[in-house]
Coordinates of C-alpha atoms in Angstrom, one line a residue:
M1 CA 19.0 126.4 0.8
G2 CA 15.8 125.8 2.6
N3 CA 16.2 122.3 4.1
V4 CA 17.1 122.3 7.8
I5 CA 20.3 120.3 8.3
L6 CA 20.8 121.0 12.0
E7 CA 18.6 121.8 15.0
M8 CA 19.9 122.2 18.5
K9 CA 17.0 122.4 20.9
N10 CA 17.0 123.7 24.4
I11 CA 20.6 122.9 25.1
I12 CA 21.7 123.3 28.7
K13 CA 25.3 122.8 29.7
E14 CA 26.6 123.4 33.2
F15 CA 30.1 123.5 34.7
P16 CA 30.8 123.8 38.5
N17 CA 29.2 127.1 39.7
V18 CA 28.4 128.1 36.1
R19 CA 25.5 127.5 33.6
A20 CA 27.3 128.0 30.4
L21 CA 24.3 127.3 28.1
D22 CA 20.8 128.0 29.2
N23 CA 18.1 126.6 26.8
V24 CA 20.1 127.6 23.6
N25 CA 18.4 127.0 20.3
L26 CA 20.1 127.0 16.9
Q27 CA 18.8 126.1 13.4
V28 CA 21.0 125.8 10.4
E29 CA 19.8 125.3 6.8
E30 CA 21.6 123.2 4.3
G31 CA 24.1 125.0 2.1
E32 CA 24.3 128.2 4.1
I33 CA 27.1 130.0 6.0
H34 CA 25.7 130.6 9.5
A35 CA 27.5 133.0 11.7
L36 CA 27.5 132.4 15.5
V37 CA 28.4 135.6 17.3
G38 CA 28.6 136.8 20.9
E39 CA 30.9 138.1 23.5
N40 CA 33.7 136.0 25.1
G41 CA 32.1 133.6 27.5
A42 CA 28.7 133.8 25.8
G43 CA 28.8 130.1 25.1
K44 CA 29.5 129.8 21.3
S45 CA 32.4 127.4 21.5
T46 CA 30.7 125.4 24.3
L47 CA 27.7 125.0 22.0
M48 CA 29.8 123.7 19.2
N49 CA 31.7 121.4 21.5
V50 CA 28.3 119.9 22.5
L51 CA 27.6 119.4 18.8
G52 CA 31.0 117.9 18.0
G53 CA 31.0 115.3 20.8
V54 CA 33.7 117.1 22.9
Y55 CA 31.1 117.2 25.6
P56 CA 29.5 113.8 25.2
Y57 CA 25.8 113.0 25.4
G58 CA 24.7 112.8 29.0
T59 CA 26.8 115.8 30.1
Y60 CA 24.2 118.3 28.7
E61 CA 20.4 118.5 28.4
G62 CA 18.5 119.1 25.1
D63 CA 18.5 117.5 21.7
I64 CA 20.7 117.6 18.6
V65 CA 18.7 116.8 15.4
Y66 CA 21.0 116.4 12.4
N67 CA 19.4 115.5 9.0
G68 CA 16.1 114.8 10.7
E69 CA 17.7 112.3 13.1
V70 CA 18.1 112.8 16.9
C71 CA 21.8 112.2 17.5
Q72 CA 23.6 111.2 20.7
F73 CA 27.4 111.8 20.2
H74 CA 29.5 110.1 22.9
K75 CA 32.8 111.1 21.3
I76 CA 34.2 113.3 18.6
K77 CA 34.5 110.4 16.1
D78 CA 30.7 109.9 16.4
S79 CA 30.0 113.4 15.1
E80 CA 32.7 113.2 12.4
E81 CA 31.2 109.9 11.1
K82 CA 28.0 112.0 10.4
G83 CA 30.0 114.6 8.5
I84 CA 30.2 117.2 11.3
V85 CA 33.8 118.5 11.6
I86 CA 35.1 121.3 13.8
I87 CA 38.2 123.3 13.1
H88 CA 39.2 124.8 16.5
Q89 CA 40.8 128.2 17.1
E90 CA 44.0 126.5 18.3
L91 CA 45.2 124.6 15.2
A92 CA 45.7 120.9 15.9
L93 CA 48.7 120.2 13.8
V94 CA 52.0 118.5 14.6
P95 CA 54.8 120.9 13.4
L96 CA 57.5 118.1 12.8
M97 CA 55.1 115.9 10.8
S98 CA 54.3 116.4 7.1
I99 CA 51.1 117.9 5.8
G100 CA 50.0 114.5 4.6
E101 CA 50.7 112.8 7.9
N102 CA 48.8 115.6 9.7
M103 CA 45.8 115.3 7.4
F104 CA 45.2 111.7 8.1
L105 CA 46.4 111.5 11.7
G106 CA 43.9 109.3 13.5
N107 CA 42.2 108.6 10.2
E108 CA 45.1 106.7 8.6
K109 CA 45.0 105.2 5.1
G110 CA 45.7 101.4 4.9
K111 CA 44.8 98.1 6.5
K112 CA 45.3 96.9 10.0
N113 CA 48.7 98.1 11.2
A114 CA 50.1 99.0 7.8
I115 CA 49.8 102.6 6.5
D116 CA 49.5 103.0 2.8
W117 CA 51.8 106.0 2.3
N118 CA 51.3 106.3 -1.4
E119 CA 47.5 106.5 -0.9
T120 CA 48.0 108.9 2.0
Y121 CA 50.0 111.5 0.0
K122 CA 48.0 111.0 -3.1
D123 CA 44.7 111.8 -1.3
A124 CA 46.4 114.6 0.7
D125 CA 47.5 116.3 -2.5
K126 CA 44.0 116.0 -3.9
Y127 CA 42.4 117.8 -0.9
L128 CA 45.2 120.4 -0.8
K129 CA 44.3 121.3 -4.4
M130 CA 40.7 121.7 -3.4
V131 CA 41.7 124.4 -0.9
G132 CA 44.1 126.1 -3.3
L133 CA 47.4 125.0 -1.7
T134 CA 50.2 124.1 -4.2
E135 CA 52.6 122.8 -1.5
S136 CA 53.5 119.1 -1.7
S137 CA 51.9 117.1 1.1
H138 CA 55.4 115.9 2.0
V139 CA 56.3 119.4 3.3
L140 CA 56.6 119.7 7.1
I141 CA 53.9 121.8 8.9
K142 CA 56.6 123.9 10.5
D143 CA 57.8 125.0 7.1
I144 CA 54.6 126.7 6.0
G145 CA 53.0 129.9 7.4
T146 CA 49.9 130.2 9.6
G147 CA 47.6 131.0 6.7
K148 CA 48.6 127.9 4.9
Q149 CA 48.3 125.8 8.1
Q150 CA 44.7 127.0 8.3
L151 CA 44.1 125.7 4.8
V152 CA 45.6 122.4 5.8
E153 CA 43.1 122.2 8.6
I154 CA 40.3 122.8 6.1
A155 CA 41.7 120.2 3.7
K156 CA 41.9 117.8 6.7
A157 CA 38.2 118.4 7.4
L158 CA 37.3 117.8 3.7
A159 CA 39.2 114.5 3.8
K160 CA 36.8 113.4 6.6
H161 CA 34.0 114.1 4.1
A162 CA 32.6 117.0 6.0
K163 CA 29.0 118.0 5.3
L164 CA 28.8 120.5 8.1
L165 CA 32.0 122.4 8.7
I166 CA 32.4 124.5 11.8
L167 CA 35.2 127.1 11.9
D168 CA 36.0 128.6 15.3
E169 CA 37.8 131.9 14.8
P170 CA 39.5 130.8 11.6
T171 CA 41.1 134.1 10.8
S172 CA 42.2 135.2 14.3
S173 CA 45.9 134.6 13.4
L174 CA 45.7 135.7 9.8
N175 CA 46.5 139.0 8.2
E176 CA 43.8 140.8 6.1
T177 CA 44.9 139.4 2.8
D178 CA 44.9 135.8 4.0
S179 CA 41.7 136.4 5.9
R180 CA 39.9 137.6 2.8
A181 CA 41.3 134.6 0.8
L182 CA 39.9 132.2 3.4
L183 CA 36.5 133.9 3.4
D184 CA 36.4 133.7 -0.4
L185 CA 37.2 130.0 -0.2
M186 CA 34.2 129.6 2.1
L187 CA 32.0 131.2 -0.5
V188 CA 33.3 128.8 -3.1
F189 CA 32.5 125.8 -0.9
K190 CA 29.0 127.2 -0.2
K191 CA 28.4 127.2 -4.0
Q192 CA 29.5 123.5 -4.0
G193 CA 26.8 122.7 -1.3
L194 CA 28.9 122.6 1.9
T195 CA 27.1 123.9 5.0
M196 CA 29.3 126.0 7.4
I197 CA 29.1 127.6 10.8
I198 CA 31.6 130.3 11.5
I199 CA 32.4 131.7 14.9
T200 CA 34.3 135.0 14.7
H201 CA 34.7 138.3 16.5
K202 CA 35.6 140.1 13.2
L203 CA 32.1 141.5 12.4
N204 CA 33.2 142.7 9.0
E205 CA 33.7 139.0 8.1
V206 CA 30.2 138.1 9.4
V207 CA 28.7 140.8 7.1
Y208 CA 30.8 139.6 4.2
V209 CA 30.1 135.8 4.2
A210 CA 27.1 135.0 6.4
D211 CA 23.7 134.1 5.1
K212 CA 22.2 134.0 8.6
I213 CA 23.4 135.3 12.0
T214 CA 22.6 133.9 15.4
V215 CA 23.5 136.0 18.5
I216 CA 24.2 134.3 21.9
R217 CA 24.5 136.4 25.0
D218 CA 25.2 135.1 28.5
G219 CA 24.5 131.5 27.5
T220 CA 21.1 132.2 25.9
T221 CA 20.0 132.7 22.3
V222 CA 19.1 136.3 21.8
E223 CA 18.0 136.3 18.2
S224 CA 18.6 134.9 14.7
F225 CA 18.2 136.9 11.5
V226 CA 18.9 136.8 7.8
N227 CA 21.8 138.8 6.4
D228 CA 19.8 140.5 3.7
G229 CA 22.7 142.9 2.7
N230 CA 21.4 145.7 4.9
V231 CA 22.9 144.3 8.2
D232 CA 25.7 146.5 9.5
E233 CA 28.2 145.8 12.4
A234 CA 26.3 148.2 14.8
R235 CA 23.2 146.0 14.4
I236 CA 25.2 142.9 15.4
I237 CA 27.0 144.6 18.3
K238 CA 23.8 145.8 19.8
G239 CA 22.6 142.1 19.9
M240 CA 25.9 140.9 21.4
V241 CA 26.3 143.4 24.2
G242 CA 22.7 144.5 24.7
R243 CA 23.4 148.1 24.0
E244 CA 24.7 150.3 21.2
I245 CA 28.4 151.1 21.1
T246 CA 28.6 154.3 19.1
D247 CA 32.4 154.7 19.3
R248 CA 34.6 151.5 18.9
F249 CA 37.7 153.3 20.2
P250 CA 37.4 155.4 23.4
K251 CA 38.6 158.9 23.3
R252 CA 41.8 159.8 25.2
H253 CA 41.5 162.9 27.3
D254 CA 44.0 164.9 29.4
V255 CA 47.1 163.0 28.3
A256 CA 50.3 165.0 28.0
I257 CA 52.9 163.4 25.8
G258 CA 56.3 163.9 27.4
E259 CA 59.9 162.8 27.0
V260 CA 61.1 159.8 25.1
N261 CA 60.9 156.7 27.4
L262 CA 62.2 154.1 24.9
E263 CA 64.4 154.5 21.9
V264 CA 65.7 151.8 19.6
K265 CA 68.6 152.6 17.3
D266 CA 69.9 150.6 14.3
W267 CA 68.4 147.4 15.7
S268 CA 69.0 144.2 13.7
V269 CA 68.2 140.6 14.6
D270 CA 69.0 137.4 12.8
H271 CA 66.9 134.2 12.8
P272 CA 67.9 132.0 15.7
I273 CA 68.2 128.9 13.4
Y274 CA 68.8 130.1 9.9
E275 CA 72.2 131.8 10.1
G276 CA 72.5 135.1 8.3
R277 CA 68.8 135.5 7.7
K278 CA 67.7 138.9 9.0
V279 CA 64.3 139.1 10.6
V280 CA 64.8 142.7 11.8
D281 CA 66.9 144.9 9.6
N282 CA 68.3 148.2 11.0
V283 CA 65.1 149.4 12.7
N284 CA 64.8 152.8 14.5
F285 CA 61.9 154.0 16.5
N286 CA 60.9 155.6 19.8
V287 CA 58.0 155.9 22.1
K288 CA 57.3 158.8 24.5
K289 CA 55.8 159.1 27.9
G290 CA 52.0 159.1 27.7
E291 CA 52.0 157.9 24.0
V292 CA 50.6 154.9 22.2
V293 CA 52.8 154.0 19.3
G294 CA 51.3 151.5 16.8
I295 CA 53.3 149.0 14.8
Y296 CA 51.5 147.5 11.8
G297 CA 52.7 144.9 9.3
L298 CA 51.5 141.9 7.5
M299 CA 52.2 138.4 8.8
G300 CA 55.9 137.7 8.8
A301 CA 56.9 141.4 8.8
G302 CA 59.1 140.9 11.9
R303 CA 56.9 142.7 14.5
T304 CA 56.9 140.0 17.1
E305 CA 60.6 139.2 16.5
L306 CA 61.4 142.9 17.1
S307 CA 59.5 143.1 20.3
M308 CA 60.8 139.9 21.8
S309 CA 64.4 140.8 20.9
I310 CA 64.0 144.1 22.8
F311 CA 62.5 142.2 25.8
G312 CA 65.7 140.8 27.1
Q313 CA 66.8 139.2 23.9
S314 CA 64.1 136.5 24.3
Y315 CA 64.2 135.9 20.5
G316 CA 66.9 136.0 17.9
A317 CA 70.6 135.7 17.3
N318 CA 73.4 138.2 16.5
I319 CA 71.3 141.1 18.0
K320 CA 72.9 144.5 17.2
G321 CA 71.9 148.1 17.9
K322 CA 71.3 150.4 20.8
L323 CA 68.5 150.4 23.4
L324 CA 67.9 153.5 25.4
V325 CA 65.5 153.7 28.4
K326 CA 64.8 157.2 29.6
G327 CA 67.8 158.4 27.7
K328 CA 70.3 155.9 29.2
E329 CA 71.7 153.1 27.1
V330 CA 71.0 149.7 28.5
T331 CA 72.0 146.1 27.6
L332 CA 69.2 143.7 28.5
K333 CA 70.3 140.1 28.2
S334 CA 67.3 138.4 29.8
P335 CA 63.6 139.0 30.4
K336 CA 64.4 139.6 34.1
E337 CA 66.8 142.4 33.2
A338 CA 64.1 143.9 30.9
I339 CA 61.5 143.8 33.7
N340 CA 64.0 145.4 36.1
A341 CA 64.5 148.2 33.5
G342 CA 60.8 148.9 33.5
I343 CA 59.8 147.1 30.2
A344 CA 56.9 144.6 30.0
Y345 CA 56.0 142.4 27.0
V346 CA 52.5 141.1 26.7
T347 CA 52.8 138.2 24.3
E348 CA 50.6 137.6 21.3
S349 CA 50.1 134.0 22.5
R350 CA 48.5 134.2 25.9
K351 CA 47.8 130.5 26.2
V352 CA 51.3 129.3 25.2
N353 CA 53.7 132.0 26.5
G354 CA 51.6 134.4 28.6
L355 CA 49.7 132.4 31.2
V356 CA 49.9 129.2 33.2
L357 CA 46.5 127.9 32.3
T358 CA 46.4 125.2 35.0
N359 CA 47.1 127.8 37.7
S360 CA 44.7 130.3 39.3
I361 CA 44.1 133.9 38.5
K362 CA 45.7 134.7 41.8
V363 CA 49.0 133.0 40.9
N364 CA 49.1 134.3 37.3
T365 CA 48.5 137.9 38.4
T366 CA 51.6 138.1 40.6
L367 CA 54.0 136.0 38.4
A368 CA 56.0 138.9 37.0
H369 CA 56.5 140.6 40.3
M370 CA 56.6 137.9 43.0
D371 CA 59.0 139.9 45.2
A372 CA 56.2 142.2 46.0
V373 CA 54.1 139.4 47.6
S374 CA 56.8 137.5 49.3
D375 CA 59.1 137.8 52.2
K376 CA 62.5 136.0 52.0
S377 CA 61.3 133.9 49.1
I378 CA 58.1 132.8 51.0
I379 CA 54.9 133.9 49.3
D380 CA 52.4 135.8 51.5
A381 CA 49.2 134.1 50.4
D382 CA 47.0 136.8 51.9
K383 CA 48.9 139.6 50.1
E384 CA 48.8 137.6 46.8
Y385 CA 45.1 137.1 47.1
A386 CA 44.5 140.8 47.9
V387 CA 46.5 141.9 44.8
A388 CA 44.6 139.5 42.5
V389 CA 41.2 140.8 43.8
E390 CA 42.4 144.4 43.3
Y391 CA 43.2 143.8 39.7
K392 CA 40.1 141.6 39.1
E393 CA 38.0 144.6 40.2
K394 CA 40.2 147.2 38.4
L395 CA 40.0 145.4 35.1
R396 CA 36.5 144.0 35.7
T397 CA 37.5 140.4 35.0
K398 CA 34.4 138.2 35.0
T399 CA 35.1 135.4 37.5
P400 CA 33.4 134.2 40.7
T401 CA 36.8 134.0 42.4
V402 CA 40.5 134.7 41.9
E403 CA 41.1 131.0 42.9
Q404 CA 39.6 130.0 39.5
N405 CA 42.0 128.4 37.0
V406 CA 42.9 130.8 34.2
G407 CA 42.2 128.0 31.7
N408 CA 38.5 128.1 32.6
L409 CA 38.1 131.8 31.6
S410 CA 36.9 133.2 28.3
G411 CA 39.6 134.6 26.0
G412 CA 38.7 138.2 26.9
N413 CA 39.1 137.5 30.6
Q414 CA 42.3 135.6 30.1
Q415 CA 43.6 138.7 28.3
K416 CA 42.7 140.8 31.3
V417 CA 44.6 138.5 33.6
L418 CA 47.6 138.8 31.3
L419 CA 47.4 142.5 31.4
A420 CA 47.0 142.5 35.2
K421 CA 50.2 140.4 35.5
W422 CA 52.2 143.1 33.7
M423 CA 50.4 146.0 35.3
F424 CA 51.3 144.7 38.7
A425 CA 54.9 144.6 37.7
N426 CA 54.5 148.4 37.4
P427 CA 56.5 148.9 34.1
D428 CA 57.1 152.3 32.5
I429 CA 57.0 150.8 29.0
L430 CA 54.5 148.2 27.8
I431 CA 54.9 146.3 24.5
L432 CA 51.4 144.9 23.7
D433 CA 51.6 142.2 21.0
E434 CA 48.1 141.6 19.5
P435 CA 46.4 142.6 22.8
T436 CA 42.9 142.0 21.5
R437 CA 43.4 138.9 19.3
G438 CA 40.4 136.5 19.5
I439 CA 38.3 138.6 21.8
D440 CA 34.9 140.2 21.2
V441 CA 34.1 143.8 20.5
G442 CA 32.9 144.5 24.1
A443 CA 36.0 143.1 25.7
K444 CA 38.1 144.9 23.1
Y445 CA 36.6 148.2 24.2
E446 CA 37.5 147.4 27.8
I447 CA 41.1 146.6 26.8
Y448 CA 41.3 149.9 24.9
C449 CA 40.1 151.8 28.0
I450 CA 42.8 150.0 30.0
I451 CA 45.4 151.2 27.5
N452 CA 44.2 154.8 27.7
D453 CA 44.4 154.6 31.5
L454 CA 48.0 153.4 31.3
V455 CA 49.2 156.3 29.2
K456 CA 47.2 158.7 31.3
E457 CA 49.4 157.5 34.2
G458 CA 52.4 158.4 32.1
K459 CA 53.2 154.9 30.8
S460 CA 54.5 154.4 27.2
V461 CA 52.6 151.8 25.1
V462 CA 53.8 150.1 21.9
M463 CA 50.9 148.3 20.4
I464 CA 51.4 145.7 17.7
S465 CA 48.2 144.7 15.8
S466 CA 47.2 142.9 12.6
E467 CA 43.9 144.9 12.6
L468 CA 44.4 148.2 10.8
P469 CA 41.3 150.0 12.2
E470 CA 42.6 149.2 15.7
V471 CA 46.1 150.6 15.0
I472 CA 44.6 153.8 13.5
G473 CA 42.0 154.1 16.2
M474 CA 44.3 153.7 19.2
S475 CA 47.7 155.1 18.2
D476 CA 49.2 158.6 18.4
R477 CA 51.9 157.6 15.8
I478 CA 52.2 154.5 13.6
Y479 CA 55.2 152.7 12.2
V480 CA 54.6 150.4 9.3
M481 CA 56.9 147.3 9.0
N482 CA 57.6 145.1 6.0
E483 CA 60.1 142.3 5.6
G484 CA 62.0 143.3 8.8
K485 CA 62.2 147.0 8.0
F486 CA 60.3 150.1 9.1
I487 CA 59.2 151.6 5.8
T488 CA 57.3 154.6 7.0
E489 CA 56.1 156.6 10.1
M490 CA 53.0 158.7 10.2
P491 CA 50.8 160.4 12.8
A492 CA 47.5 158.4 13.2
S493 CA 45.6 161.6 12.3
E494 CA 46.9 161.3 8.8
A495 CA 46.8 157.5 8.5
T496 CA 44.2 155.6 6.4
Q497 CA 44.0 151.9 5.6
E498 CA 44.6 152.7 2.0
N499 CA 47.8 154.7 2.5
I500 CA 49.3 152.2 4.9
M501 CA 48.7 149.3 2.5
A502 CA 50.0 151.3 -0.4
A503 CA 53.2 151.9 1.5
I504 CA 53.6 148.1 2.1
I505 CA 52.9 147.3 -1.6
Q506 CA 55.3 150.0 -2.7
S507 CA 58.1 148.8 -0.4
G508 CA 57.6 145.3 -1.8
K509 CA 58.1 146.6 -5.4
G510 CA 61.3 148.3 -4.4
E511 CA 62.9 145.1 -3.2

């Protein structure tokens, strides 16, 4: 290290009514892993999109100097030809195409209109081997897990001869085991001379892999410093939010845990396509009024399948078991019936299943309870606007107006709109599936405060999370799930990361 490979000087990027980047500076040395951190909406992804040609030259002010040359990228291909490749948070893979086809999509092997498939798959296998994937490049993307799909994206970048690899939230959808494996792979690539920029909200990952850290706050560069081995998460958080956060999980006060609100008995669910394959196997659990119940499991454990099947059988086949709401057995055959029974499901995928990104905050906020803002099927625009403003203020959503499209918000603020949508439906039971995925530590704290407020009102919360510290820090009780089954239950006061992981490992041995 030592030679500067990238300088971004005085970058200014404006959108209507918003200056997203305000004289941002970034300097990256060759062969280092450089972490770019900041709260949602700070400008991290915007800066990388300027670098990658997503926002072409002429739409921003400032200079990009790469390998000593001032560059003007008019499109993505311009930056990729220089060896700058971005792997975005939302994976850009086509599920029904093979790994090999995906890896060279838009960069096909062959001449003129003829693709050389032998060369395509031969090269694909070579790059897959470099990232440690043993799958054949003929396998379809839909047939491999999320962790392996992330490795395919990296192999795809290497196939473009990447010299500067940018990874935007590469582990946001991965469990802890796959996340650590990916970080270790980055360290291997660093030894081989590859330069990387990583954007992540998981600060333990920053401390683990980064050589240098740059903090961006409110569209400006706050500081850059070397990770000398003595940098802790609190130091990074202070730079991100401008203050110290001494407690990552807010205390819950004056909450009386009452009667059982939701009880699930002998619940089993089959895969909707593969007949006879159980994804949820004889699960039993309950959640009481005023209680947060955590469900933890590794990727593929069946947590999302369980929650979606409870929410009006919106997932699965051959669903069996009993569902009791406030002691009364119910049969819920649609999401609408689940909502009417007082159950809300906050999906793990806010962009795909949770929000209509091309619609306004106002419209999204009232989607799950439109009867309350309409008269004889005609929406009262004034009432809808007033509701949206009320929840914007209650949840402190950062936006100039509720007429703003949700797709223009940062991840943390999108998550607040998703919560507002279900809070307005006034459910008694909220199932929160990965409620803080891909959002920063400050926004997470605000979401945690919202959860505490909900249970203080007497709501019941089921919180599914891939982050063990979050499950332990926010739950009253924890159920641990593995391979479709609940393998143990414990009070959060007795739970540790070690004994939860030990329970999962032990259950795997017993199979």
